[in-house]
mmCIF file of C-alpha atoms in Angstrom:
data_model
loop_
_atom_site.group_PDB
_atom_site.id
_atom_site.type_symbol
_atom_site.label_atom_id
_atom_site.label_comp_id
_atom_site.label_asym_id
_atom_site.label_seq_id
_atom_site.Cartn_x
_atom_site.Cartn_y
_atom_site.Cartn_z
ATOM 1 C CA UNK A 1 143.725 129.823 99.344
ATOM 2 C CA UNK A 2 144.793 131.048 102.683
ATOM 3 C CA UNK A 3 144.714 128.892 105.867
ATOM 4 C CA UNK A 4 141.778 130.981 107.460
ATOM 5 C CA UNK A 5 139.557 130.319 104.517
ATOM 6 C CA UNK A 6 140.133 126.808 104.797
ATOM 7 C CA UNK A 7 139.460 126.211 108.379
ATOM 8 C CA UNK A 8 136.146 128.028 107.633
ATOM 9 C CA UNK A 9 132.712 125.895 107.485
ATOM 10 C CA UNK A 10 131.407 125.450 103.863
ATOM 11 C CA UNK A 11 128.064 127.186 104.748
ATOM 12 C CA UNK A 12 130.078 130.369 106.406
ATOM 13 C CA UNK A 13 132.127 131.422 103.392
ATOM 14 C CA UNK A 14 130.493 133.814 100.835
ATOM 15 C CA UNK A 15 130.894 135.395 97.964
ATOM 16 C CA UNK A 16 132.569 138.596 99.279
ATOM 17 C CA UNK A 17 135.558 135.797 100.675
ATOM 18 C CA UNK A 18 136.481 134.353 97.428
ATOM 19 C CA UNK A 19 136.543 137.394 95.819
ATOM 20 C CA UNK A 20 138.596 139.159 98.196
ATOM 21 C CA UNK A 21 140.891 136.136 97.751
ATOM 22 C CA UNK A 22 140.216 135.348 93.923
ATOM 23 C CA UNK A 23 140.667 138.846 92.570
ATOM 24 C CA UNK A 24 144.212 138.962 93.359
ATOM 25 C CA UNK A 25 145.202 135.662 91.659
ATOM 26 C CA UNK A 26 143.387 136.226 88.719
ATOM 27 C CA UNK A 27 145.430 139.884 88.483
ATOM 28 C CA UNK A 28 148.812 137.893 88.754
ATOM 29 C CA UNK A 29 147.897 134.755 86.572
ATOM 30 C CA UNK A 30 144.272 134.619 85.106
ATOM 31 C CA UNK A 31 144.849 130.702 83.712
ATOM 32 C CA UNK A 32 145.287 129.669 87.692
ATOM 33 C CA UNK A 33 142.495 132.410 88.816
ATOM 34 C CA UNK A 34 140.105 130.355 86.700
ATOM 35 C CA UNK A 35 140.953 127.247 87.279
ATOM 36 C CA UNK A 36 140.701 127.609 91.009
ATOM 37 C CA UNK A 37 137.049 129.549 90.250
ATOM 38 C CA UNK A 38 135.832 126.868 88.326
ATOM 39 C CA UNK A 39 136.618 123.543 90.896
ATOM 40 C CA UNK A 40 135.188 126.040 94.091
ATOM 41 C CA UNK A 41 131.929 126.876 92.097
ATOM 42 C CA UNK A 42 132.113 122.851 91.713
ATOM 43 C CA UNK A 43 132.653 122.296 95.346
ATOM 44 C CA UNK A 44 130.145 124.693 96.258
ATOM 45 C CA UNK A 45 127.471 123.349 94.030
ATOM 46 C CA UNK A 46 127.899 119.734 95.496
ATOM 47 C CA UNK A 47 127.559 121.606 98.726
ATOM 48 C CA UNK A 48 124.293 122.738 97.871
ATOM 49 C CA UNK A 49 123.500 119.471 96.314
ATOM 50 C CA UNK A 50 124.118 117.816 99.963
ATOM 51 C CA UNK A 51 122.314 120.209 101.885
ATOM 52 C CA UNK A 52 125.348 121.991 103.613
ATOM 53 C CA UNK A 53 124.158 125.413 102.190
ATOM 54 C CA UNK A 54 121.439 127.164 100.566
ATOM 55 C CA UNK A 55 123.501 128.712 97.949
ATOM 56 C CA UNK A 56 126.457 128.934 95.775
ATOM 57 C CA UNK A 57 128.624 131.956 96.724
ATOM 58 C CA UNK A 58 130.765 131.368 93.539
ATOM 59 C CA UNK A 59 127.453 131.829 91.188
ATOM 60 C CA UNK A 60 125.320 134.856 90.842
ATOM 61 C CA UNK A 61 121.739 135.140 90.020
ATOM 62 C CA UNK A 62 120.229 132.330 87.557
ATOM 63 C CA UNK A 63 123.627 130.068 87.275
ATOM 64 C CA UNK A 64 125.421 133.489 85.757
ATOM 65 C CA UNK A 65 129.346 133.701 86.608
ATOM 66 C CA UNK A 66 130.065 135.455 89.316
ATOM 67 C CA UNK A 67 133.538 135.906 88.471
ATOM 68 C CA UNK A 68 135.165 139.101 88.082
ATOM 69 C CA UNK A 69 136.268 139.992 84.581
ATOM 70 C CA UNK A 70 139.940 139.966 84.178
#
């Protein structure tokens, strides 16, 4: 993940971010595209979990992936 996505606050990234920044990965190596999908939805639902946002940008409606297909 880039440096400016990093230095962003938990409750300022959305899902329009990681997309712009997953979509490429998962082109060039789907395995590592998932892998990193699957700890930020983690990170993001603990996130939630703790109160630091309403949401998880890495989920869409009702808990469904929302993950690009590859």
């Amino acid at each position: 993940m880039p440096a400016a996505l990093l230095d962003t606050s938990i409750d300022r990234i959305n899902a329009v971010d990681l997309l712009d920044e997953l979509v490429p990965i998962l082109r060039k190596v789907p395995e590592t595209g998932s892998r990193i999908y699957q700890r930020l939805a983690t990170i993001f639902n603990a996130a939630v979990i703790d109160g630091l946002r309403p949401d998880n940008p890495a989920t869409g409606r009702a808990g469904h992936s929302a993950r690009p297909s590859q």
